[in-house]
Coordinates of C-alpha atoms in Angstrom, one line a residue:
Chain J
X1 CA 109.8 108.5 103.6
X2 CA 106.7 106.3 103.1
X3 CA 103.5 107.9 104.5
X4 CA 101.7 106.1 107.2
X5 CA 98.6 105.5 105.0
X6 CA 100.5 103.2 102.7
X7 CA 101.3 100.8 105.5
X8 CA 97.6 100.9 106.5
X9 CA 96.4 100.2 102.9
X10 CA 98.8 97.2 102.8
X11 CA 97.6 95.9 106.1
X12 CA 94.0 96.4 105.1
X13 CA 94.5 94.4 101.9
X14 CA 96.3 91.5 103.8
X15 CA 93.5 91.5 106.4
X16 CA 90.9 91.2 103.7
X17 CA 92.7 88.4 102.0
X18 CA 92.9 86.6 105.3
X19 CA 89.2 87.0 105.9
X20 CA 88.5 85.6 102.5
X21 CA 90.6 82.6 103.2
X22 CA 88.9 82.0 106.6
X23 CA 85.4 82.2 105.1
X24 CA 85.9 80.3 101.9
X25 CA 88.3 77.5 102.4
X26 CA 87.2 74.0 103.2
X27 CA 90.5 72.8 104.6
X28 CA 91.1 73.5 108.3
X29 CA 94.8 74.2 107.8
X30 CA 94.0 76.8 105.1
X31 CA 91.6 78.5 107.6
X32 CA 94.5 78.6 110.1
X33 CA 96.7 80.2 107.4
X34 CA 94.1 82.9 106.9
X35 CA 94.1 83.6 110.6
X36 CA 97.9 84.0 110.6
X37 CA 97.6 86.5 107.7
X38 CA 95.0 88.5 109.6
X39 CA 97.3 88.6 112.7
X40 CA 100.1 89.8 110.5
X41 CA 98.0 92.6 109.1
X42 CA 97.3 93.7 112.7
X43 CA 101.0 93.6 113.5
X44 CA 101.8 95.9 110.6
X45 CA 99.1 98.3 111.8
X46 CA 100.4 98.4 115.3
X47 CA 103.9 99.1 114.3
X48 CA 102.8 101.7 111.7
X49 CA 100.9 103.6 114.4
X50 CA 103.8 103.3 116.8
X51 CA 106.0 104.9 114.1
X52 CA 103.4 107.5 113.4
X53 CA 103.5 108.6 117.0
X54 CA 107.2 109.0 116.8
X55 CA 108.1 105.9 118.9
X56 CA 107.1 107.9 122.0
X57 CA 105.5 104.8 123.5
X58 CA 106.4 101.1 123.4
X59 CA 102.9 99.8 123.6
X60 CA 102.7 98.9 119.9
X61 CA 105.9 96.9 119.7
X62 CA 105.2 95.1 123.0
X63 CA 101.8 94.1 121.7
X64 CA 103.4 92.8 118.5
X65 CA 105.6 90.6 120.7
X66 CA 102.6 89.3 122.5
X67 CA 100.6 88.7 119.3
X68 CA 103.5 86.7 117.7
X69 CA 103.9 84.6 120.9
X70 CA 100.2 83.9 121.1
X71 CA 100.0 83.1 117.3
X72 CA 102.7 80.5 117.8
X73 CA 100.8 78.9 120.7
X74 CA 97.6 79.0 118.7
X75 CA 99.2 77.3 115.7
X76 CA 100.6 74.6 117.9
X77 CA 97.2 73.8 119.6
X78 CA 95.3 74.1 116.3
X79 CA 97.6 71.6 114.5
X80 CA 97.4 69.2 117.4
X81 CA 93.6 69.4 117.2
X82 CA 93.7 68.9 113.4
X83 CA 95.8 65.8 113.7
X84 CA 93.6 64.4 116.4
X85 CA 90.5 65.1 114.2
X86 CA 92.2 63.6 111.2
X87 CA 92.7 60.3 113.1
X88 CA 89.0 60.1 113.9
X89 CA 87.4 61.4 110.7
X90 CA 90.1 60.8 108.1
X91 CA 89.4 64.3 106.9
X92 CA 89.9 67.8 108.1
X93 CA 87.4 69.7 106.0
X94 CA 85.6 72.1 108.2
X95 CA 82.3 71.8 106.5
X96 CA 82.1 68.0 107.0
X97 CA 82.9 67.7 110.6
X98 CA 79.6 68.2 112.4
X99 CA 79.9 66.2 115.6
X100 CA 81.9 67.1 118.6
X101 CA 81.6 63.6 120.0
X102 CA 82.2 60.5 117.9
Chain T
X1 CA 145.6 95.8 115.3
X2 CA 147.6 97.7 112.7
X3 CA 147.9 95.1 110.0
X4 CA 144.3 94.2 109.9
X5 CA 143.0 93.9 106.4
X6 CA 140.1 96.2 105.7
X7 CA 138.5 93.9 103.3
X8 CA 135.5 96.0 102.4
X9 CA 137.4 99.2 102.1
X10 CA 139.8 97.5 99.8
X11 CA 136.9 96.3 97.6
X12 CA 135.5 99.8 97.6
X13 CA 138.7 101.4 96.5
X14 CA 139.2 98.9 93.7
X15 CA 135.6 99.5 92.6
X16 CA 136.1 103.3 92.6
X17 CA 139.1 102.9 90.3
X18 CA 137.1 100.7 88.0
X19 CA 134.4 103.3 88.0
X20 CA 136.8 106.1 87.1
X21 CA 138.3 103.9 84.4
X22 CA 134.8 103.6 82.9
X23 CA 134.3 107.3 83.0
X24 CA 131.6 107.4 85.7
X25 CA 132.0 110.0 88.3
X26 CA 129.0 109.3 90.5
X27 CA 129.5 107.5 93.8
X28 CA 128.9 103.7 93.4
X29 CA 125.3 102.8 93.9
X30 CA 124.9 100.8 97.1
X31 CA 123.0 98.0 95.2
X32 CA 125.9 97.3 92.9
X33 CA 128.3 97.4 95.8
X34 CA 126.2 94.9 97.6
X35 CA 126.0 92.6 94.6
X36 CA 129.8 92.7 94.1
X37 CA 130.5 92.0 97.7
X38 CA 128.1 89.1 97.6
X39 CA 129.8 87.7 94.6
X40 CA 133.2 88.0 96.1
X41 CA 132.1 86.4 99.4
X42 CA 130.5 83.6 97.4
X43 CA 133.7 82.9 95.5
X44 CA 135.8 83.0 98.7
X45 CA 133.4 80.7 100.5
X46 CA 133.3 78.2 97.7
X47 CA 137.0 77.9 97.6
X48 CA 137.1 77.5 101.3
X49 CA 134.4 74.8 101.1
X50 CA 136.5 73.0 98.5
X51 CA 139.4 73.1 100.9
X52 CA 137.2 71.8 103.7
X53 CA 136.0 68.9 101.6
X54 CA 139.6 68.0 101.0
X55 CA 140.4 68.4 104.7
X56 CA 137.5 66.2 105.6
X57 CA 138.7 63.4 103.4
X58 CA 142.2 63.8 104.7
X59 CA 141.1 63.8 108.3
X60 CA 138.9 60.7 107.8
X61 CA 141.7 59.0 106.0
X62 CA 144.1 59.8 108.8
X63 CA 141.7 58.5 111.4
X64 CA 141.2 55.2 109.5
X65 CA 145.0 54.8 108.7
X66 CA 144.5 55.5 105.0
X67 CA 146.2 58.1 102.8
X68 CA 143.2 59.8 101.3
X69 CA 143.1 61.7 98.0
X70 CA 146.6 62.1 96.6
X71 CA 146.3 62.0 92.8
X72 CA 145.0 65.3 91.5
X73 CA 147.3 68.2 92.3
X74 CA 149.8 68.4 95.2
X75 CA 148.6 66.3 98.2
X76 CA 145.4 65.8 96.2
X77 CA 144.3 69.4 96.8
X78 CA 142.6 69.6 93.4
X79 CA 140.5 66.5 94.0
X80 CA 137.5 68.5 95.1
X81 CA 137.7 70.7 92.1
X82 CA 137.6 67.6 89.9
X83 CA 134.6 66.3 91.8
X84 CA 132.9 69.7 91.5
X85 CA 133.4 69.7 87.7
X86 CA 132.1 66.2 87.6
X87 CA 129.0 67.2 89.6
X88 CA 128.2 70.2 87.5
X89 CA 128.5 68.5 84.2
X90 CA 126.6 65.4 85.2
X91 CA 123.2 64.7 83.7
X92 CA 120.5 66.3 85.7
X93 CA 118.1 63.5 86.6
X94 CA 114.7 64.4 87.9
X95 CA 111.8 62.2 89.0
X96 CA 108.9 62.4 86.5
X97 CA 106.2 62.9 89.1
X98 CA 107.9 65.6 91.0
X99 CA 106.2 68.7 92.2
X100 CA 108.0 71.0 89.6
X101 CA 108.3 74.4 91.1
X102 CA 109.0 73.4 94.8
X103 CA 111.4 70.8 93.5
X104 CA 113.3 73.5 91.7
X105 CA 113.3 76.1 94.5
X106 CA 114.1 73.8 97.4
X107 CA 117.9 73.6 96.9
X108 CA 117.9 77.4 96.3
X109 CA 116.1 78.1 99.6
X110 CA 118.4 75.7 101.5
X111 CA 121.5 77.2 100.0
X112 CA 120.7 80.9 100.1
X113 CA 119.4 80.7 103.7
X114 CA 122.7 79.3 105.0
X115 CA 124.8 81.5 102.8
X116 CA 123.0 84.7 104.1
X117 CA 124.4 83.9 107.6
X118 CA 127.9 84.8 106.5
X119 CA 127.0 88.5 106.3
X120 CA 127.4 89.3 110.0
X121 CA 130.4 87.2 111.0
X122 CA 133.3 89.4 112.4
X123 CA 136.4 88.6 110.3
X124 CA 138.7 91.1 112.0
X125 CA 138.5 94.2 114.2
X126 CA 135.9 96.3 112.5
X127 CA 135.7 94.1 109.5
X128 CA 132.4 92.4 108.7
X129 CA 130.5 92.2 105.5
X130 CA 127.6 94.1 107.1
X131 CA 127.6 94.6 110.8
X132 CA 124.2 94.4 112.4
X133 CA 123.5 95.3 116.0
X134 CA 121.4 92.1 116.3
X135 CA 123.8 89.8 114.6
X136 CA 123.3 86.7 116.7
X137 CA 119.6 86.8 116.3
X138 CA 120.0 87.4 112.6
X139 CA 122.1 84.3 112.1
X140 CA 119.7 82.2 114.1
X141 CA 116.6 83.6 112.3
X142 CA 118.0 83.4 108.8
X143 CA 119.4 79.9 109.1
X144 CA 116.0 78.6 110.2
X145 CA 114.9 78.9 106.6
X146 CA 116.9 75.8 105.8
X147 CA 114.2 73.7 107.3
X148 CA 111.7 74.9 104.8
X149 CA 114.1 74.1 101.9
X150 CA 114.6 70.6 103.4
X151 CA 110.9 69.9 103.9
X152 CA 110.2 71.2 100.4
X153 CA 112.8 68.9 98.9
X154 CA 111.5 66.0 100.8
X155 CA 107.9 66.6 99.8
X156 CA 108.3 67.6 96.2
X157 CA 110.6 64.6 95.3
X158 CA 107.5 62.4 95.7
X159 CA 109.5 59.6 97.2
X160 CA 108.9 58.1 100.6
X161 CA 112.6 58.0 101.5
X162 CA 112.9 61.7 100.7
X163 CA 109.8 62.5 102.7
X164 CA 110.9 60.5 105.8
X165 CA 114.4 62.0 105.5
X166 CA 113.1 65.5 105.2
X167 CA 110.8 64.9 108.2
X168 CA 113.5 63.6 110.4
X169 CA 115.9 66.3 109.3
X170 CA 113.4 69.1 110.1
X171 CA 112.4 67.6 113.4
X172 CA 116.1 67.3 114.3
X173 CA 117.0 70.9 113.3
X174 CA 114.0 72.4 115.1
X175 CA 114.7 70.4 118.2
X176 CA 118.4 71.3 118.3
X177 CA 117.8 75.0 117.5
X178 CA 116.5 75.4 121.1
X179 CA 119.7 74.3 123.0
X180 CA 121.7 76.2 120.3
X181 CA 119.9 79.5 121.2
X182 CA 119.8 78.8 124.9
X183 CA 123.6 78.2 125.0
X184 CA 124.2 81.6 123.5
X185 CA 121.9 83.4 126.0
X186 CA 124.4 83.5 129.0
X187 CA 127.0 85.3 126.8
X188 CA 124.4 87.8 125.7
X189 CA 123.5 88.3 129.3
X190 CA 127.1 89.0 130.3
X191 CA 128.0 91.2 127.4
X192 CA 124.6 92.9 127.1
X193 CA 124.7 93.0 123.3
X194 CA 123.6 90.9 120.3
X195 CA 126.3 92.4 118.2
X196 CA 128.9 89.7 117.3
X197 CA 131.6 92.3 116.8
X198 CA 130.9 93.8 120.2
X199 CA 130.9 90.4 121.9
X200 CA 134.4 89.8 120.5
X201 CA 135.5 93.3 121.6
X202 CA 134.2 92.6 125.1
X203 CA 136.4 89.5 125.3
X204 CA 139.4 91.6 124.1
X205 CA 138.7 94.1 126.9
X206 CA 138.0 91.5 129.6
X207 CA 141.1 89.6 128.8
X208 CA 139.5 86.2 128.9
X209 CA 137.6 84.1 126.4
X210 CA 134.1 83.0 127.2
X211 CA 135.1 79.4 126.7
X212 CA 136.5 79.5 130.3
X213 CA 133.5 80.7 132.3
X214 CA 131.0 79.4 129.8
X215 CA 132.5 75.9 129.1
X216 CA 129.1 74.3 129.5
X217 CA 127.6 76.7 127.0
X218 CA 130.4 76.0 124.6
X219 CA 130.0 72.3 124.7
X220 CA 126.2 72.5 124.3
X221 CA 126.7 74.9 121.4
X222 CA 129.2 72.6 119.7
X223 CA 126.9 69.6 120.1
X224 CA 123.8 71.5 118.9
X225 CA 125.5 73.0 115.9
X226 CA 126.9 69.7 114.9
X227 CA 123.3 68.4 115.0
X228 CA 122.0 71.5 113.2
X229 CA 124.2 70.8 110.2
X230 CA 123.1 67.2 110.1
X231 CA 126.6 65.8 110.6
X232 CA 127.6 62.5 112.1
X233 CA 126.9 61.3 114.8
X234 CA 123.6 63.2 114.2
X235 CA 123.3 62.3 110.5
X236 CA 120.2 60.2 110.9
X237 CA 118.3 62.2 108.2
X238 CA 120.6 60.8 105.6
X239 CA 121.6 57.6 107.3
X240 CA 122.3 55.7 104.1
X241 CA 121.7 52.3 105.6
X242 CA 118.2 53.2 106.5
X243 CA 117.1 56.0 104.1
X244 CA 119.3 55.7 101.0
X245 CA 120.1 59.5 100.8
X246 CA 117.6 61.3 103.0
X247 CA 115.8 64.4 101.6
X248 CA 118.2 64.7 98.7
X249 CA 117.8 61.2 97.4
X250 CA 116.2 62.4 94.1
X251 CA 118.6 65.3 93.6
X252 CA 121.5 65.1 91.2
X253 CA 124.1 67.3 89.5
X254 CA 124.1 70.9 90.3
X255 CA 121.1 70.8 92.6
X256 CA 122.8 68.2 94.8
X257 CA 125.9 70.3 94.8
X258 CA 123.8 73.2 96.2
X259 CA 122.6 71.1 99.2
X260 CA 126.2 69.8 99.6
X261 CA 127.6 73.4 99.6
X262 CA 124.9 74.5 102.0
X263 CA 125.7 71.8 104.4
X264 CA 129.4 72.8 104.5
X265 CA 128.6 76.5 104.7
X266 CA 126.4 75.7 107.7
X267 CA 129.4 74.0 109.3
X268 CA 131.5 77.1 108.6
X269 CA 128.8 79.4 110.1
X270 CA 128.4 77.2 113.2
X271 CA 132.1 77.2 113.9
X272 CA 132.5 80.9 113.1
X273 CA 129.8 81.7 115.7
X274 CA 131.4 79.4 118.2
X275 CA 134.8 81.1 117.6
X276 CA 133.4 84.6 117.8
X277 CA 131.2 84.0 120.9
X278 CA 133.3 81.6 122.9
X279 CA 136.8 81.6 121.5
X280 CA 137.6 85.2 121.2
X281 CA 137.1 85.6 117.4
X282 CA 140.0 87.6 115.9
X283 CA 141.9 88.1 119.2
X284 CA 145.4 86.6 119.2
X285 CA 146.1 84.1 122.0
X286 CA 147.8 85.9 124.9
X287 CA 151.2 84.2 124.6
X288 CA 151.4 84.9 120.8
X289 CA 150.5 88.6 121.0
X290 CA 153.8 89.8 119.7
X291 CA 153.4 88.2 116.3
X292 CA 152.7 90.7 113.6
X293 CA 149.8 88.9 111.9
X294 CA 146.3 90.3 111.3
X295 CA 143.4 89.1 113.4
X296 CA 141.9 87.5 110.4
X297 CA 144.7 84.9 110.5
X298 CA 143.8 83.9 114.1
X299 CA 140.1 83.8 113.2
X300 CA 140.7 81.4 110.3
X301 CA 143.1 79.3 112.5
X302 CA 140.4 79.0 115.2
X303 CA 137.7 78.2 112.8
X304 CA 139.7 75.5 111.2
X305 CA 140.4 74.0 114.7
X306 CA 136.8 73.9 115.5
X307 CA 135.9 72.4 112.2
X308 CA 138.6 69.8 112.7
X309 CA 137.0 68.9 116.0
X310 CA 133.6 68.6 114.3
X311 CA 135.2 66.3 111.6
X312 CA 136.8 64.2 114.3
X313 CA 133.4 63.7 116.0
X314 CA 132.3 61.9 112.8
X315 CA 134.8 59.1 113.3
X316 CA 134.7 59.0 117.1
X317 CA 131.1 58.5 118.0
X318 CA 128.6 56.0 116.7
X319 CA 125.4 57.2 115.0
X320 CA 122.4 57.7 117.3
X321 CA 119.0 56.2 116.8
X322 CA 116.1 58.7 116.2
X323 CA 114.6 58.3 119.7
X324 CA 118.0 58.5 121.3
X325 CA 118.6 61.7 119.3
X326 CA 115.4 63.3 120.5
X327 CA 115.9 62.2 124.1
X328 CA 119.4 63.6 124.0
X329 CA 118.2 67.0 122.7
X330 CA 115.2 67.4 124.9
X331 CA 116.1 65.6 128.1
X332 CA 119.8 66.4 128.4
X333 CA 120.9 69.4 126.3
X334 CA 118.0 71.7 127.0
X335 CA 117.9 71.3 130.8
X336 CA 121.7 71.7 130.9
X337 CA 121.5 74.9 128.8
X338 CA 118.6 76.3 131.1
X339 CA 120.6 75.5 134.2
X340 CA 123.6 77.3 132.7
X341 CA 121.5 80.4 132.1
X342 CA 120.2 80.2 135.7
X343 CA 123.8 79.9 137.1
X344 CA 125.0 82.8 134.9
X345 CA 122.1 84.9 136.1
X346 CA 123.0 84.2 139.8
X347 CA 126.7 85.0 139.0
X348 CA 125.8 88.3 137.4
X349 CA 123.5 89.1 140.3
X350 CA 126.1 88.4 143.0
X351 CA 129.5 89.0 141.6
X352 CA 129.3 91.6 138.9
X353 CA 128.2 95.2 139.3
X354 CA 125.6 95.8 136.7
X355 CA 125.8 94.4 133.3
Chain W
X1 CA 113.9 104.3 95.4
X2 CA 112.6 103.7 98.9
X3 CA 109.0 104.0 97.7
X4 CA 109.7 101.7 94.8
X5 CA 111.2 99.0 96.9
X6 CA 108.3 99.3 99.4
X7 CA 105.7 98.9 96.8
X8 CA 107.6 95.9 95.3
X9 CA 107.5 94.2 98.7
X10 CA 103.9 95.2 99.2
X11 CA 102.8 93.7 95.8
X12 CA 104.9 90.6 96.5
X13 CA 103.1 90.2 99.9
X14 CA 99.6 90.8 98.5
X15 CA 100.1 88.4 95.5
X16 CA 101.6 85.6 97.5
X17 CA 99.0 86.0 100.3
X18 CA 96.2 86.0 97.7
X19 CA 97.5 82.9 95.9
X20 CA 98.1 81.2 99.2
X21 CA 94.4 81.5 99.8
X22 CA 93.2 80.3 96.4
X23 CA 95.7 77.7 95.2
X24 CA 94.5 74.1 95.0
X25 CA 97.7 72.3 96.2
X26 CA 97.8 73.1 99.9
X27 CA 101.6 72.5 100.1
X28 CA 102.1 75.4 97.6
X29 CA 99.8 77.5 99.7
X30 CA 102.0 76.9 102.7
X31 CA 105.1 77.9 100.8
X32 CA 103.4 81.1 99.5
X33 CA 102.3 81.9 103.0
X34 CA 105.9 81.6 104.1
X35 CA 106.9 84.0 101.4
X36 CA 104.2 86.5 102.4
X37 CA 105.2 86.3 106.1
X38 CA 108.9 86.9 105.0
X39 CA 107.7 90.0 103.1
X40 CA 105.9 91.2 106.2
X41 CA 109.3 91.0 108.0
X42 CA 110.6 93.3 105.2
X43 CA 107.9 95.8 105.9
X44 CA 108.8 95.7 109.6
X45 CA 112.4 96.7 108.6
X46 CA 110.8 99.6 106.7
X47 CA 109.0 100.6 109.9
X48 CA 112.3 100.7 111.8
X49 CA 111.7 97.6 113.9
X50 CA 114.6 95.3 112.9
X51 CA 114.4 93.3 116.1
X52 CA 110.8 92.5 115.5
X53 CA 111.5 91.7 111.9
X54 CA 113.9 89.1 112.9
X55 CA 111.5 87.8 115.6
X56 CA 108.9 87.6 112.8
X57 CA 111.3 85.6 110.6
X58 CA 112.3 83.3 113.5
X59 CA 108.8 82.5 114.8
X60 CA 106.5 82.9 111.8
X61 CA 108.7 81.5 109.0
X62 CA 111.0 79.3 111.1
X63 CA 108.3 77.8 113.4
X64 CA 104.7 78.4 112.5
X65 CA 105.1 77.7 108.7
X66 CA 107.1 74.6 109.5
X67 CA 104.4 73.5 111.9
X68 CA 101.8 74.0 109.2
X69 CA 103.8 72.0 106.7
X70 CA 104.1 69.2 109.3
X71 CA 100.4 69.4 109.7
X72 CA 99.9 69.2 105.9
X73 CA 102.2 66.2 105.6
X74 CA 100.5 64.3 108.4
X75 CA 97.0 64.9 107.2
X76 CA 97.3 64.8 103.4
X77 CA 98.4 62.3 100.8
X78 CA 101.4 63.2 98.7
X79 CA 100.6 65.2 95.6
X80 CA 96.9 65.1 96.4
X81 CA 95.8 68.2 94.5
X82 CA 92.6 67.2 92.7
X83 CA 90.1 68.1 95.4
X84 CA 87.6 70.8 95.9
X85 CA 89.2 73.5 98.1
X86 CA 86.5 76.0 98.4
X87 CA 83.3 75.5 100.3
X88 CA 79.7 76.4 99.2
X89 CA 79.8 79.9 100.5
X90 CA 82.7 81.0 98.3
X91 CA 80.8 83.6 96.3
X92 CA 79.2 85.0 99.4
X93 CA 82.5 85.3 101.2
X94 CA 84.1 86.9 98.1
X95 CA 81.4 89.6 98.2
X96 CA 81.8 90.1 102.0
X97 CA 85.5 90.4 101.7
X98 CA 85.2 92.8 98.8
X99 CA 82.9 95.0 100.8
X100 CA 85.1 94.8 103.9
X101 CA 88.3 95.6 101.9
X102 CA 86.6 98.6 100.2
X103 CA 85.4 99.8 103.6
X104 CA 88.8 99.6 105.2
X105 CA 90.5 101.3 102.3
X106 CA 87.9 104.1 102.1
X107 CA 88.1 104.7 105.8
X108 CA 91.9 105.0 105.7
X109 CA 91.6 107.3 102.6
X110 CA 89.2 109.6 104.3
X111 CA 91.1 109.5 107.7
X112 CA 94.4 110.3 106.0
X113 CA 93.0 113.6 104.8
X114 CA 91.4 114.3 108.2
X115 CA 94.7 113.9 110.1
X116 CA 96.8 115.9 107.6
X117 CA 96.5 119.2 109.6
X118 CA 98.2 117.5 112.6
X119 CA 101.2 116.7 110.4
X120 CA 101.8 120.1 109.0
X121 CA 104.6 120.9 111.3
X122 CA 106.5 117.7 110.6
X123 CA 108.7 117.3 107.5
X124 CA 108.7 113.5 107.5
X125 CA 105.0 112.9 107.6
X126 CA 105.4 111.4 111.1
X127 CA 104.9 113.0 114.4
X128 CA 108.1 113.6 116.3
X129 CA 106.4 114.1 119.6
X130 CA 103.2 113.0 121.3
X131 CA 100.4 115.5 120.9
X132 CA 97.9 114.0 123.1
X133 CA 99.7 113.1 126.3
X134 CA 100.4 115.9 128.8
X135 CA 104.1 115.1 129.1
X136 CA 105.3 116.1 125.7
X137 CA 108.7 114.6 125.2
X138 CA 110.0 116.1 122.0
X139 CA 112.5 114.1 119.9
X140 CA 112.7 111.4 122.6
X141 CA 113.0 108.5 120.2
X142 CA 112.4 105.0 121.6
X143 CA 114.3 102.5 119.5
X144 CA 112.6 99.1 119.3
X145 CA 115.6 97.0 120.1
X146 CA 116.4 94.5 122.9
X147 CA 117.5 97.2 125.3
X148 CA 114.2 99.0 125.4
X149 CA 111.8 96.1 124.6
X150 CA 113.2 93.9 127.4
X151 CA 112.6 96.3 130.3
X152 CA 109.3 97.3 128.8
X153 CA 108.2 93.7 128.9
X154 CA 109.2 92.9 132.5
X155 CA 109.2 96.3 134.2
X156 CA 106.8 95.7 137.2
X157 CA 105.6 99.4 137.4
X158 CA 105.3 100.8 133.9
X159 CA 105.8 97.7 131.9
X160 CA 103.7 94.6 131.0
X161 CA 105.0 92.3 133.6
X162 CA 101.5 90.8 134.4
X163 CA 100.7 90.2 130.7
X164 CA 104.2 88.7 130.3
X165 CA 103.6 86.2 133.1
X166 CA 100.1 85.5 131.7
X167 CA 101.7 84.7 128.3
X168 CA 104.2 82.4 130.0
X169 CA 101.4 80.5 131.6
X170 CA 99.6 80.4 128.3
X171 CA 102.6 78.9 126.5
X172 CA 103.1 76.3 129.2
X173 CA 99.4 75.2 128.9
X174 CA 99.8 75.2 125.1
X175 CA 102.8 72.9 125.5
X176 CA 101.0 70.5 127.7
X177 CA 97.7 70.8 125.9
X178 CA 99.1 70.2 122.4
X179 CA 101.0 67.1 123.7
X180 CA 97.9 65.7 125.3
X181 CA 95.6 66.3 122.3
X182 CA 98.0 65.0 119.7
X183 CA 99.0 61.8 121.6
X184 CA 98.1 58.7 119.8
X185 CA 97.1 56.3 122.5
X186 CA 94.5 58.4 124.2
X187 CA 91.2 57.0 125.4
X188 CA 87.9 57.5 123.4

């Protein structure tokens, strides 16, 4: 039986890696990847705690379902925005796009 | 069914004898057991695929009033073996400016993803390689990996035909995955389980096959799974008149063989799921119940029939254009599948007591 | 054995996630991200949530990663790898991430010792019944499969019916919004 802390350590590491990606990458798609990693770390945490409480409540798994759904929607909208930005600026580096109107 | 072959138990017994012969007394480690089962299933599936390739050539020959392969072995049965030997010993040509690691792993991803779906298919009463209580979802989830393999192949070949082929293929597979899943939902609503084995047992108890009440679902599933495995009339990704060879243009030798094998395994899996969910799996037809044959026999017969149907599609319908393909998937199949779910829901609500 | 496989998966996830964040070729990053997400599905199996593991594979690996790869293909030139991928604040963000990660791990480490007394009575290291709620239901195990998750999602009294409807509306607006934004012939 793996103790609950191990899952939390793993989730913490994945979350930190995701934060690093969001803060340091230039490419918008890479930033999106970092966000997906952070969401996954949260999912691991939710399920680990649901298991820790002996599955007496379903709040954790239900939240995981909602997070996965919203992550899918978020990725779809984000990529639509990236493609639309790419058409206007020919680039999707987040530190070069300064104007909201063009 | 008394004569049903307990495949896995047989393998286990043989393994135990081998173990005793080697002087080991411990129970067989699960890992080794799993590996051996995987190897055996791989061998069986490969032989079956060879038979299917032969059958495909014979069927197409018959439909075009030709004879088909008839030189190697009886009825040309060994023709595929000869082709396989040719493929594996061929020079392995690779584009110089390829993206090395993705180029190497793409066929592996595509092949392994489809092959893993074999695990949960109910071969006979109580006989599956590994029964899961969420089998239907497992097959759908694991086979969605193929798209990554295809996109990787298209991208890493560094060739515009491959890229466009991979793009089209991925778009097609993702689009047709939706009606595929939606056509299975009514059956899951009626049986109340995602376990393929239990779905078949439900049909055995109920005394009818779901192809009757769910004929719409069956037709949608058959169409969508034909499109999923990139077969004609949905073979636009590799339409040779437009795109040379699609995403595997730059692949040759054993790597091409892996894509080829994966494609046929996906046909096998598609028709096995169709048989298990809609055609009663290993159940014998009512009028042939007295025959003392194991359920496995009926399962194979039904799978071959469905595969024959899919092969016959190839020579019956003309190839669609890309926009027609997308229109057909999104504007016809998906609404029909959703309507089917709605009607089944009403039927459950009004005519059946509980689920 | 269980521990060993768990740590193998964990190291696999962490390594592929890390390289997905620092590699230069963004297509390789996307593939490594897919590998990491698949590993997370493996962790879900370890947590006893097979259904969610398959949902994770189906949606993250089968849909989101493919969307990302589509995005990459539409916005990058083939084999375009000789570009600067990190922005100017890379050193600063590395420091911030290091501090954040250390904080998280230290917090878990200290909390793990703090909660140990609560676990003295359980053999497995997990609570078998709720110790905070008034209605203690011992050994009542809720399995996370379709039969329990489905009612929990749409049960109007105890469940999450309102959130479920909200997510449905969100998905619908995402569908329309993404189509409108990415359309080619839009004005200005």
